[in-house]
mmCIF file of C-alpha atoms in Angstrom:
data_model
loop_
_atom_site.group_PDB
_atom_site.id
_atom_site.type_symbol
_atom_site.label_atom_id
_atom_site.label_comp_id
_atom_site.label_asym_id
_atom_site.label_seq_id
_atom_site.Cartn_x
_atom_site.Cartn_y
_atom_site.Cartn_z
ATOM 1 C CA MET A 20 8.108 -17.691 -17.277
ATOM 2 C CA THR A 21 5.523 -18.042 -14.485
ATOM 3 C CA ASP A 22 6.410 -17.096 -10.793
ATOM 4 C CA ASN A 23 6.785 -20.737 -9.744
ATOM 5 C CA GLU A 24 9.187 -21.326 -12.684
ATOM 6 C CA ILE A 25 11.396 -18.298 -11.652
ATOM 7 C CA ILE A 26 11.256 -19.345 -8.082
ATOM 8 C CA LYS A 27 12.396 -22.792 -8.912
ATOM 9 C CA ASP A 28 15.146 -21.464 -10.938
ATOM 10 C CA ILE A 29 16.103 -19.250 -8.095
ATOM 11 C CA LEU A 30 15.979 -22.244 -5.580
ATOM 12 C CA GLU A 31 18.258 -24.146 -7.921
ATOM 13 C CA GLY A 32 21.071 -21.734 -7.679
ATOM 14 C CA ASN A 33 20.227 -19.155 -10.459
ATOM 15 C CA LYS A 34 20.201 -15.940 -8.001
ATOM 16 C CA ASP A 35 19.861 -13.595 -10.736
ATOM 17 C CA ALA A 36 16.422 -14.825 -11.787
ATOM 18 C CA PHE A 37 15.068 -13.118 -8.516
ATOM 19 C CA ARG A 38 15.349 -9.789 -10.601
ATOM 20 C CA LEU A 39 12.462 -10.996 -12.977
ATOM 21 C CA LEU A 40 10.223 -11.228 -9.590
ATOM 22 C CA VAL A 41 11.418 -7.771 -8.551
ATOM 23 C CA GLU A 42 10.616 -6.300 -11.884
ATOM 24 C CA ARG A 43 7.316 -7.930 -11.931
ATOM 25 C CA TYR A 44 6.119 -6.839 -8.516
ATOM 26 C CA GLN A 45 8.039 -3.706 -7.668
ATOM 27 C CA GLN A 46 5.303 -1.200 -8.697
ATOM 28 C CA SER A 47 2.810 -3.227 -6.589
ATOM 29 C CA VAL A 48 4.887 -3.379 -3.586
ATOM 30 C CA PHE A 49 5.684 0.204 -3.942
ATOM 31 C CA ARG A 50 2.034 1.347 -4.282
ATOM 32 C CA THR A 51 1.062 -0.694 -0.923
ATOM 33 C CA VAL A 52 3.811 0.608 0.840
ATOM 34 C CA MET A 53 2.881 4.288 -0.028
ATOM 35 C CA GLY A 54 -0.602 3.688 1.011
ATOM 36 C CA PHE A 55 0.582 3.095 4.490
ATOM 37 C CA LEU A 56 3.791 5.393 4.842
ATOM 38 C CA HIS A 57 3.021 8.364 2.377
ATOM 39 C CA ASP A 58 6.699 9.238 2.062
ATOM 40 C CA LYS A 59 8.442 8.226 -1.257
ATOM 41 C CA ASP A 60 11.913 7.814 0.308
ATOM 42 C CA GLU A 61 10.507 5.681 3.228
ATOM 43 C CA ALA A 62 8.493 3.772 0.696
ATOM 44 C CA ASP A 63 11.445 3.059 -1.465
ATOM 45 C CA ASP A 64 13.614 1.903 1.494
ATOM 46 C CA LEU A 65 10.791 -0.445 2.831
ATOM 47 C CA SER A 66 10.215 -1.910 -0.566
ATOM 48 C CA GLN A 67 13.858 -2.907 -0.995
ATOM 49 C CA ASP A 68 13.754 -4.397 2.573
ATOM 50 C CA ILE A 69 10.573 -6.239 1.743
ATOM 51 C CA PHE A 70 12.277 -7.839 -1.516
ATOM 52 C CA ILE A 71 15.411 -8.800 0.538
ATOM 53 C CA GLN A 72 13.331 -10.326 3.059
ATOM 54 C CA ALA A 73 11.237 -12.156 0.192
ATOM 55 C CA TYR A 74 14.560 -13.508 -1.187
ATOM 56 C CA LEU A 75 15.811 -14.702 2.047
ATOM 57 C CA SER A 76 12.487 -16.404 2.985
ATOM 58 C CA LEU A 77 11.869 -17.895 -0.543
ATOM 59 C CA ALA A 78 12.880 -21.419 0.464
ATOM 60 C CA ARG A 79 9.928 -21.274 2.908
ATOM 61 C CA PHE A 80 7.359 -20.418 0.073
ATOM 62 C CA LYS A 81 5.508 -23.684 -0.345
ATOM 63 C CA GLY A 82 3.165 -22.485 -3.319
ATOM 64 C CA GLU A 83 -0.016 -23.044 -1.182
ATOM 65 C CA SER A 84 -1.031 -19.560 -2.708
ATOM 66 C CA ALA A 85 0.021 -17.573 -5.358
ATOM 67 C CA PHE A 86 3.722 -15.915 -5.069
ATOM 68 C CA SER A 87 1.820 -12.332 -5.449
ATOM 69 C CA THR A 88 -0.278 -13.130 -2.410
ATOM 70 C CA TRP A 89 2.683 -14.360 -0.376
ATOM 71 C CA LEU A 90 4.587 -11.177 -1.368
ATOM 72 C CA TYR A 91 1.563 -9.078 -0.310
ATOM 73 C CA ARG A 92 1.475 -10.565 3.034
ATOM 74 C CA ILE A 93 5.152 -10.003 3.580
ATOM 75 C CA THR A 94 4.482 -6.429 2.451
ATOM 76 C CA LEU A 95 1.732 -5.926 4.733
ATOM 77 C CA ASN A 96 3.499 -7.119 7.481
ATOM 78 C CA ALA A 97 6.505 -5.003 7.005
ATOM 79 C CA CYS A 98 4.216 -1.893 6.629
ATOM 80 C CA LEU A 99 2.256 -2.692 9.768
ATOM 81 C CA ASN A 100 5.452 -3.342 11.700
ATOM 82 C CA LYS A 101 6.868 0.065 10.418
ATOM 83 C CA THR A 102 3.856 2.197 11.449
ATOM 84 C CA ARG A 103 3.657 0.491 14.774
ATOM 85 C CA LYS A 104 7.199 0.818 15.649
ATOM 86 C CA SER A 105 7.132 4.557 15.218
ATOM 87 C CA PRO A 106 3.726 6.060 16.425
ATOM 88 C CA LEU A 107 5.525 9.352 16.666
ATOM 89 C CA GLN A 108 6.702 9.280 13.024
ATOM 90 C CA LYS A 109 3.045 8.667 12.007
ATOM 91 C CA ILE A 110 1.959 11.656 13.903
ATOM 92 C CA PHE A 111 4.717 13.860 12.387
ATOM 93 C CA ARG A 112 3.758 12.531 8.999
ATOM 94 C CA LEU A 113 0.421 13.949 9.244
ATOM 95 C CA PHE A 114 2.010 17.514 9.346
ATOM 96 C CA GLU A 115 4.460 16.953 6.495
ATOM 97 C CA ASN A 116 4.001 18.789 3.460
ATOM 98 C CA THR A 117 4.864 16.532 0.499
ATOM 99 C CA PRO A 118 2.918 18.133 -2.249
ATOM 100 C CA GLU A 119 4.805 16.555 -5.170
ATOM 101 C CA ALA A 120 4.421 13.068 -4.084
ATOM 102 C CA ASP A 121 0.952 13.551 -3.048
ATOM 103 C CA ARG A 122 0.175 14.598 -6.692
ATOM 104 C CA GLU A 123 1.953 11.804 -8.167
ATOM 105 C CA ILE A 124 0.504 9.224 -6.021
ATOM 106 C CA PHE A 125 -2.695 10.138 -4.793
ATOM 107 C CA LEU A 126 -4.170 12.390 -7.446
ATOM 108 C CA SER A 127 -4.805 12.146 -10.870
ATOM 109 C CA VAL A 128 -3.059 14.298 -13.323
ATOM 110 C CA ILE A 129 -4.890 17.502 -14.279
ATOM 111 C CA ASP A 130 -4.366 19.792 -17.323
ATOM 112 C CA SER A 131 -4.501 23.006 -15.202
ATOM 113 C CA THR A 132 -1.578 24.769 -14.003
ATOM 114 C CA ASP A 133 -3.575 27.242 -12.070
ATOM 115 C CA PRO A 134 -1.946 27.526 -8.563
ATOM 116 C CA GLU A 135 -5.073 27.698 -6.714
ATOM 117 C CA ASN A 136 -6.316 24.381 -8.220
ATOM 118 C CA ILE A 137 -2.853 22.634 -7.377
ATOM 119 C CA MET A 138 -3.369 24.037 -3.785
ATOM 120 C CA ILE A 139 -6.755 22.661 -3.376
ATOM 121 C CA GLN A 140 -5.461 19.355 -4.727
ATOM 122 C CA ASN A 141 -2.788 19.269 -2.077
ATOM 123 C CA GLU A 142 -4.905 20.131 0.846
ATOM 124 C CA ASN A 143 -7.397 17.401 -0.478
ATOM 125 C CA ALA A 144 -4.462 14.752 -0.663
ATOM 126 C CA GLU A 145 -3.474 15.694 2.821
ATOM 127 C CA LEU A 146 -7.056 15.261 4.077
ATOM 128 C CA VAL A 147 -7.249 11.858 2.501
ATOM 129 C CA ARG A 148 -3.861 10.821 3.658
ATOM 130 C CA LYS A 149 -5.001 11.644 7.458
ATOM 131 C CA ALA A 150 -8.259 9.988 6.925
ATOM 132 C CA LEU A 151 -6.698 6.887 5.755
ATOM 133 C CA ASP A 152 -4.226 6.940 8.545
ATOM 134 C CA SER A 153 -7.056 7.106 11.168
ATOM 135 C CA LEU A 154 -8.875 3.956 9.864
ATOM 136 C CA PRO A 155 -8.801 0.851 11.929
ATOM 137 C CA GLU A 156 -5.969 -1.455 10.705
ATOM 138 C CA ASN A 157 -7.819 -4.003 8.875
ATOM 139 C CA GLN A 158 -10.076 -1.353 7.003
ATOM 140 C CA ARG A 159 -6.853 0.448 6.064
ATOM 141 C CA ILE A 160 -5.303 -2.802 4.626
ATOM 142 C CA ALA A 161 -8.502 -3.502 2.795
ATOM 143 C CA ILE A 162 -8.836 -0.025 1.192
ATOM 144 C CA VAL A 163 -5.074 0.065 0.127
ATOM 145 C CA LEU A 164 -5.213 -3.241 -1.456
ATOM 146 C CA SER A 165 -8.482 -2.401 -3.213
ATOM 147 C CA LYS A 166 -7.807 1.081 -4.382
ATOM 148 C CA TYR A 167 -4.228 1.521 -4.613
ATOM 149 C CA ASP A 168 -3.427 -1.945 -6.060
ATOM 150 C CA ASP A 169 -6.756 -2.457 -7.679
ATOM 151 C CA LEU A 170 -7.031 -6.166 -6.486
ATOM 152 C CA PRO A 171 -10.226 -8.220 -6.503
ATOM 153 C CA GLN A 172 -11.929 -9.020 -3.305
ATOM 154 C CA ARG A 173 -11.164 -12.698 -3.742
ATOM 155 C CA GLU A 174 -7.326 -11.910 -3.801
ATOM 156 C CA ILE A 175 -7.658 -9.337 -0.850
ATOM 157 C CA ALA A 176 -9.407 -12.007 1.223
ATOM 158 C CA GLU A 177 -6.699 -14.512 0.473
ATOM 159 C CA ILE A 178 -3.943 -11.926 1.445
ATOM 160 C CA MET A 179 -5.758 -11.156 4.747
ATOM 161 C CA LYS A 180 -6.654 -14.915 5.325
ATOM 162 C CA THR A 181 -10.295 -13.982 5.493
ATOM 163 C CA SER A 182 -13.541 -14.543 3.428
ATOM 164 C CA GLU A 183 -14.551 -12.357 0.586
ATOM 165 C CA GLY A 184 -17.738 -11.373 2.616
ATOM 166 C CA ALA A 185 -15.475 -9.917 5.396
ATOM 167 C CA VAL A 186 -13.728 -8.175 2.914
ATOM 168 C CA GLU A 187 -16.684 -6.680 1.356
ATOM 169 C CA SER A 188 -17.949 -5.484 4.788
ATOM 170 C CA LEU A 189 -14.298 -4.192 5.641
ATOM 171 C CA LEU A 190 -14.394 -2.069 2.406
ATOM 172 C CA GLN A 191 -18.002 -0.762 3.060
ATOM 173 C CA ARG A 192 -16.951 0.363 6.593
ATOM 174 C CA ALA A 193 -13.858 1.915 5.403
ATOM 175 C CA LYS A 194 -15.730 3.746 2.920
ATOM 176 C CA LYS A 195 -18.292 4.953 5.341
ATOM 177 C CA ASN A 196 -15.666 5.933 7.764
ATOM 178 C CA LEU A 197 -13.775 7.777 5.190
ATOM 179 C CA ARG A 198 -16.860 9.870 4.114
ATOM 180 C CA GLU A 199 -17.724 10.583 7.788
ATOM 181 C CA ILE A 200 -14.025 11.711 8.396
ATOM 182 C CA LEU A 201 -13.629 13.651 5.282
ATOM 183 C CA SER A 202 -17.039 15.268 5.470
ATOM 184 C CA GLY A 203 -16.188 16.485 9.101
ATOM 185 C CA ARG A 204 -12.812 17.983 8.170
ATOM 186 C CA ILE A 205 -14.075 19.579 5.061
ATOM 187 C CA LYS A 206 -16.843 21.328 7.063
ATOM 188 C CA LYS A 207 -14.087 22.244 9.649
ATOM 189 C CA ASN A 208 -11.913 23.735 6.911
ATOM 190 C CA HIS A 209 -14.533 25.971 5.329
#
């Protein structure tokens, strides 16, 4: 079934059909939320809230864009509202030590069980997390959608309501800023 067929089914009274949309998009929403919150429990909670909001707003979905685009907009707005509402939480998060979440979400799995390699990975993940959080909002949105969700620039442009050229520029600036931030922090640590 297509998203539009499922939505039609839901709007005609089959509330159980929403489960299909949740199953289809749960991982994508979670990855996006993790890109902003960096905390698995908070990301789980906010992801649930996002799906509840999507369900309650489904009658307003007009099909002018893909359902996934509409859902990403809800997701981004929820993430931005969450990080805007609690600036202290954001600062505290920079100092949290969540090595397991970092390894699962941000780092590729390695074969080594060498404690030194694991420690280096955790430190690197923390540096990347801090660098991402320090990016301007539009750059952070673009890089999270591109790298965490592997979305094409066309779809990112649609979600962000901008042009593909603007997205390309945001991604280039985000990468440049991340390189500068990370190279400065790595030099400080060594």
